[in-house]
Amino acid sequence: MNSTAQIVPNPHDALAGAQFADRYLLVTEGLSLTALGAAERALGQTPRWVGRLIALRNLAVRPFRLKTGLEPAVLPAGKIGIFPLLSQLPGKVVLGLDDWHLDFRVLVEVRDLGMGRQEVAATTIVKTHNWLGRTYLAIIMPFHRIVVPAMLAQILSK
């Protein structure tokens, strides 16, 4: 897998006031993916070890009444994995959730590079609202840096 992390040039386009953004890239060959298809391959199912981390996270945040992603989607577009689908455009889907401690967006974008190659980008953007959001973000960041590339790598294994 050829995956690299980048800082997102302007996260405010997807979430005004965001304090954190990162972007992971993957180059594919011969898959002809749409953004929705790439999002479903990357986020539709989680590796077992990621599922365990999410279950642990959900137990830890229960006393704070944070959303877990297990709530039913109220959006007509539904969900991809645990992430509510907020919008879909050609080449880009936006997933995310707003909560009282922070809001986040996950953008999955597909760009054709020619000769059967595509660049798939997964961008995470976070806007914290209070001390709990800032603390939560600091605690999950080391896991985020491992989980997002692992989820993106699933595109190549399906």
C-alpha atoms as a PDB file:
ATOM      1  CA  MET A   1       0.000   0.000   0.000  1.00  0.00           C
ATOM      2  CA  ASN A   2       1.209   3.470  -0.828  1.00  0.00           C
ATOM      3  CA  SER A   3      -0.408   5.665   1.823  1.00  0.00           C
ATOM      4  CA  THR A   4       0.804   9.063   2.943  1.00  0.00           C
ATOM      5  CA  ALA A   5      -0.481  11.611   5.416  1.00  0.00           C
ATOM      6  CA  GLN A   6      -0.888  15.261   4.548  1.00  0.00           C
ATOM      7  CA  ILE A   7      -2.172  18.369   6.235  1.00  0.00           C
ATOM      8  CA  VAL A   8      -5.377  19.518   4.571  1.00  0.00           C
ATOM      9  CA  PRO A   9      -4.951  22.924   2.898  1.00  0.00           C
ATOM     10  CA  ASN A  10      -8.340  24.407   3.832  1.00  0.00           C
ATOM     11  CA  PRO A  11     -10.484  22.338   6.191  1.00  0.00           C
ATOM     12  CA  HIS A  12     -12.874  25.240   6.705  1.00  0.00           C
ATOM     13  CA  ASP A  13     -14.575  24.405   3.419  1.00  0.00           C
ATOM     14  CA  ALA A  14     -16.053  21.276   5.018  1.00  0.00           C
ATOM     15  CA  LEU A  15     -16.369  22.399   8.649  1.00  0.00           C
ATOM     16  CA  ALA A  16     -16.073  26.084   9.533  1.00  0.00           C
ATOM     17  CA  GLY A  17     -13.928  26.767  12.585  1.00  0.00           C
ATOM     18  CA  ALA A  18     -12.171  23.380  12.501  1.00  0.00           C
ATOM     19  CA  GLN A  19      -9.033  23.121  14.628  1.00  0.00           C
ATOM     20  CA  PHE A  20      -7.764  19.804  13.269  1.00  0.00           C
ATOM     21  CA  ALA A  21      -7.514  18.229   9.839  1.00  0.00           C
ATOM     22  CA  ASP A  22      -5.452  15.492   8.262  1.00  0.00           C
ATOM     23  CA  ARG A  23      -5.531  13.608   5.012  1.00  0.00           C
ATOM     24  CA  TYR A  24      -4.357  10.138   4.011  1.00  0.00           C
ATOM     25  CA  LEU A  25      -3.836   9.164   0.398  1.00  0.00           C
ATOM     26  CA  LEU A  26      -3.873   5.832  -1.368  1.00  0.00           C
ATOM     27  CA  VAL A  27      -3.140   5.174  -5.049  1.00  0.00           C
ATOM     28  CA  THR A  28      -5.080   2.320  -6.637  1.00  0.00           C
ATOM     29  CA  GLU A  29      -4.734   0.602  -9.987  1.00  0.00           C
ATOM     30  CA  GLY A  30      -7.517  -0.928 -12.050  1.00  0.00           C
ATOM     31  CA  LEU A  31     -10.380  -0.506  -9.580  1.00  0.00           C
ATOM     32  CA  SER A  32     -12.523   2.226 -11.236  1.00  0.00           C
ATOM     33  CA  LEU A  33     -13.914   3.416  -7.902  1.00  0.00           C
ATOM     34  CA  THR A  34     -16.554   6.019  -7.247  1.00  0.00           C
ATOM     35  CA  ALA A  35     -16.262   8.081  -4.058  1.00  0.00           C
ATOM     36  CA  LEU A  36     -19.237   6.207  -2.602  1.00  0.00           C
ATOM     37  CA  GLY A  37     -17.706   2.863  -3.541  1.00  0.00           C
ATOM     38  CA  ALA A  38     -14.356   3.838  -2.001  1.00  0.00           C
ATOM     39  CA  ALA A  39     -16.093   4.987   1.202  1.00  0.00           C
ATOM     40  CA  GLU A  40     -18.045   1.722   1.422  1.00  0.00           C
ATOM     41  CA  ARG A  41     -14.887  -0.354   0.901  1.00  0.00           C
ATOM     42  CA  ALA A  42     -12.891   1.663   3.465  1.00  0.00           C
ATOM     43  CA  LEU A  43     -15.525   2.375   6.114  1.00  0.00           C
ATOM     44  CA  GLY A  44     -18.335  -0.123   5.526  1.00  0.00           C
ATOM     45  CA  GLN A  45     -16.700  -2.788   7.678  1.00  0.00           C
ATOM     46  CA  THR A  46     -14.012  -2.483  10.291  1.00  0.00           C
ATOM     47  CA  PRO A  47     -11.158  -4.866  10.966  1.00  0.00           C
ATOM     48  CA  ARG A  48     -11.769  -6.868  14.144  1.00  0.00           C
ATOM     49  CA  TRP A  49      -9.083  -4.998  16.103  1.00  0.00           C
ATOM     50  CA  VAL A  50     -10.610  -1.631  15.112  1.00  0.00           C
ATOM     51  CA  GLY A  51     -14.039  -2.902  16.175  1.00  0.00           C
ATOM     52  CA  ARG A  52     -12.605  -3.733  19.593  1.00  0.00           C
ATOM     53  CA  LEU A  53     -11.126  -0.235  19.912  1.00  0.00           C
ATOM     54  CA  ILE A  54     -14.481   1.299  18.974  1.00  0.00           C
ATOM     55  CA  ALA A  55     -16.302  -0.888  21.530  1.00  0.00           C
ATOM     56  CA  LEU A  56     -13.810   0.210  24.193  1.00  0.00           C
ATOM     57  CA  ARG A  57     -14.268   3.842  23.167  1.00  0.00           C
ATOM     58  CA  ASN A  58     -18.046   3.492  23.372  1.00  0.00           C
ATOM     59  CA  LEU A  59     -17.819   2.105  26.916  1.00  0.00           C
ATOM     60  CA  ALA A  60     -15.454   4.880  27.983  1.00  0.00           C
ATOM     61  CA  VAL A  61     -17.630   7.718  26.625  1.00  0.00           C
ATOM     62  CA  ARG A  62     -20.983   6.380  27.859  1.00  0.00           C
ATOM     63  CA  PRO A  63     -20.820   8.379  31.162  1.00  0.00           C
ATOM     64  CA  PHE A  64     -20.341  11.575  29.114  1.00  0.00           C
ATOM     65  CA  ARG A  65     -23.388  10.826  26.927  1.00  0.00           C
ATOM     66  CA  LEU A  66     -21.397  11.138  23.710  1.00  0.00           C
ATOM     67  CA  LYS A  67     -22.793   9.734  20.484  1.00  0.00           C
ATOM     68  CA  THR A  68     -21.438   6.336  19.553  1.00  0.00           C
ATOM     69  CA  GLY A  69     -22.462   5.983  15.932  1.00  0.00           C
ATOM     70  CA  LEU A  70     -24.800   3.177  16.969  1.00  0.00           C
ATOM     71  CA  GLU A  71     -27.776   5.525  17.016  1.00  0.00           C
ATOM     72  CA  PRO A  72     -30.130   5.128  14.045  1.00  0.00           C
ATOM     73  CA  ALA A  73     -29.350   7.465  11.153  1.00  0.00           C
ATOM     74  CA  VAL A  74     -32.024  10.127  10.738  1.00  0.00           C
ATOM     75  CA  LEU A  75     -30.611  11.323   7.446  1.00  0.00           C
ATOM     76  CA  PRO A  76     -32.237  10.088   4.249  1.00  0.00           C
ATOM     77  CA  ALA A  77     -28.807   9.166   2.868  1.00  0.00           C
ATOM     78  CA  GLY A  78     -28.235   6.657   5.685  1.00  0.00           C
ATOM     79  CA  LYS A  79     -24.849   5.485   6.901  1.00  0.00           C
ATOM     80  CA  ILE A  80     -21.631   3.954   5.725  1.00  0.00           C
ATOM     81  CA  GLY A  81     -20.429   1.769   8.580  1.00  0.00           C
ATOM     82  CA  ILE A  82     -21.074   3.816  11.718  1.00  0.00           C
ATOM     83  CA  PHE A  83     -20.765   7.162   9.920  1.00  0.00           C
ATOM     84  CA  PRO A  84     -23.847   9.123   8.834  1.00  0.00           C
ATOM     85  CA  LEU A  85     -23.651  10.086   5.153  1.00  0.00           C
ATOM     86  CA  LEU A  86     -24.139  13.852   4.955  1.00  0.00           C
ATOM     87  CA  SER A  87     -23.654  14.507   1.249  1.00  0.00           C
ATOM     88  CA  GLN A  88     -22.559  12.925  -1.964  1.00  0.00           C
ATOM     89  CA  LEU A  89     -21.065  14.746  -4.925  1.00  0.00           C
ATOM     90  CA  PRO A  90     -19.262  13.405  -7.982  1.00  0.00           C
ATOM     91  CA  GLY A  91     -15.869  12.330  -6.697  1.00  0.00           C
ATOM     92  CA  LYS A  92     -16.580  13.111  -3.041  1.00  0.00           C
ATOM     93  CA  VAL A  93     -18.707  11.902  -0.154  1.00  0.00           C
ATOM     94  CA  VAL A  94     -18.962  13.658   3.189  1.00  0.00           C
ATOM     95  CA  LEU A  95     -19.708  11.710   6.351  1.00  0.00           C
ATOM     96  CA  GLY A  96     -19.842  13.067   9.854  1.00  0.00           C
ATOM     97  CA  LEU A  97     -21.532  13.697  13.111  1.00  0.00           C
ATOM     98  CA  ASP A  98     -22.173  16.699  15.340  1.00  0.00           C
ATOM     99  CA  ASP A  99     -22.104  16.236  19.098  1.00  0.00           C
ATOM    100  CA  TRP A 100     -21.943  18.552  22.080  1.00  0.00           C
ATOM    101  CA  HIS A 101     -18.192  18.085  22.573  1.00  0.00           C
ATOM    102  CA  LEU A 102     -17.069  18.159  18.912  1.00  0.00           C
ATOM    103  CA  ASP A 103     -18.173  17.930  15.300  1.00  0.00           C
ATOM    104  CA  PHE A 104     -16.299  15.894  12.737  1.00  0.00           C
ATOM    105  CA  ARG A 105     -16.350  15.243   9.029  1.00  0.00           C
ATOM    106  CA  VAL A 106     -14.773  12.459   7.009  1.00  0.00           C
ATOM    107  CA  LEU A 107     -14.349  13.251   3.329  1.00  0.00           C
ATOM    108  CA  VAL A 108     -13.630  10.438   0.906  1.00  0.00           C
ATOM    109  CA  GLU A 109     -12.512  11.704  -2.474  1.00  0.00           C
ATOM    110  CA  VAL A 110     -11.512   9.865  -5.635  1.00  0.00           C
ATOM    111  CA  ARG A 111      -9.464  11.474  -8.374  1.00  0.00           C
ATOM    112  CA  ASP A 112      -8.509   9.786 -11.647  1.00  0.00           C
ATOM    113  CA  LEU A 113      -4.786   9.884 -12.359  1.00  0.00           C
ATOM    114  CA  GLY A 114      -5.034   8.250 -15.785  1.00  0.00           C
ATOM    115  CA  MET A 115      -3.877   4.874 -17.061  1.00  0.00           C
ATOM    116  CA  GLY A 116      -6.250   3.041 -14.693  1.00  0.00           C
ATOM    117  CA  ARG A 117      -4.860   4.700 -11.580  1.00  0.00           C
ATOM    118  CA  GLN A 118      -6.873   6.618  -8.987  1.00  0.00           C
ATOM    119  CA  GLU A 119      -5.977   8.597  -5.903  1.00  0.00           C
ATOM    120  CA  VAL A 120      -8.277   7.973  -2.952  1.00  0.00           C
ATOM    121  CA  ALA A 121      -8.076  10.522  -0.142  1.00  0.00           C
ATOM    122  CA  ALA A 122      -9.576  10.205   3.330  1.00  0.00           C
ATOM    123  CA  THR A 123      -9.714  13.542   5.125  1.00  0.00           C
ATOM    124  CA  THR A 124     -10.728  13.934   8.764  1.00  0.00           C
ATOM    125  CA  ILE A 125     -11.771  17.371   9.999  1.00  0.00           C
ATOM    126  CA  VAL A 126     -12.641  18.154  13.632  1.00  0.00           C
ATOM    127  CA  LYS A 127     -14.091  21.192  15.364  1.00  0.00           C
ATOM    128  CA  THR A 128     -14.035  20.979  19.161  1.00  0.00           C
ATOM    129  CA  HIS A 129     -16.571  22.855  21.289  1.00  0.00           C
ATOM    130  CA  ASN A 130     -15.186  22.608  24.810  1.00  0.00           C
ATOM    131  CA  TRP A 131     -12.565  21.083  27.111  1.00  0.00           C
ATOM    132  CA  LEU A 132     -14.054  17.607  26.702  1.00  0.00           C
ATOM    133  CA  GLY A 133     -13.778  17.811  22.915  1.00  0.00           C
ATOM    134  CA  ARG A 134     -10.148  18.959  23.107  1.00  0.00           C
ATOM    135  CA  THR A 135      -9.317  16.226  25.637  1.00  0.00           C
ATOM    136  CA  TYR A 136     -11.119  13.561  23.612  1.00  0.00           C
ATOM    137  CA  LEU A 137      -9.272  14.596  20.449  1.00  0.00           C
ATOM    138  CA  ALA A 138      -5.903  14.457  22.234  1.00  0.00           C
ATOM    139  CA  ILE A 139      -6.629  10.974  23.600  1.00  0.00           C
ATOM    140  CA  ILE A 140      -7.810   9.426  20.329  1.00  0.00           C
ATOM    141  CA  MET A 141      -5.202  11.033  18.056  1.00  0.00           C
ATOM    142  CA  PRO A 142      -2.559   8.264  18.389  1.00  0.00           C
ATOM    143  CA  PHE A 143      -5.244   5.688  17.524  1.00  0.00           C
ATOM    144  CA  HIS A 144      -6.596   7.807  14.669  1.00  0.00           C
ATOM    145  CA  ARG A 145      -3.161   7.848  13.016  1.00  0.00           C
ATOM    146  CA  ILE A 146      -3.160   4.031  12.965  1.00  0.00           C
ATOM    147  CA  VAL A 147      -6.842   3.352  12.283  1.00  0.00           C
ATOM    148  CA  VAL A 148      -7.413   5.648   9.283  1.00  0.00           C
ATOM    149  CA  PRO A 149      -4.608   4.177   7.131  1.00  0.00           C
ATOM    150  CA  ALA A 150      -5.754   0.658   8.096  1.00  0.00           C
ATOM    151  CA  MET A 151      -9.317   1.458   7.056  1.00  0.00           C
ATOM    152  CA  LEU A 152      -8.110   3.032   3.802  1.00  0.00           C
ATOM    153  CA  ALA A 153      -6.008  -0.070   3.061  1.00  0.00           C
ATOM    154  CA  GLN A 154      -9.222  -2.120   2.997  1.00  0.00           C
ATOM    155  CA  ILE A 155      -9.929  -0.589  -0.407  1.00  0.00           C
ATOM    156  CA  LEU A 156      -7.161  -2.729  -1.876  1.00  0.00           C
ATOM    157  CA  SER A 157      -8.185  -5.938  -0.124  1.00  0.00           C
ATOM    158  CA  LYS A 158     -11.808  -6.195  -1.315  1.00  0.00           C
END
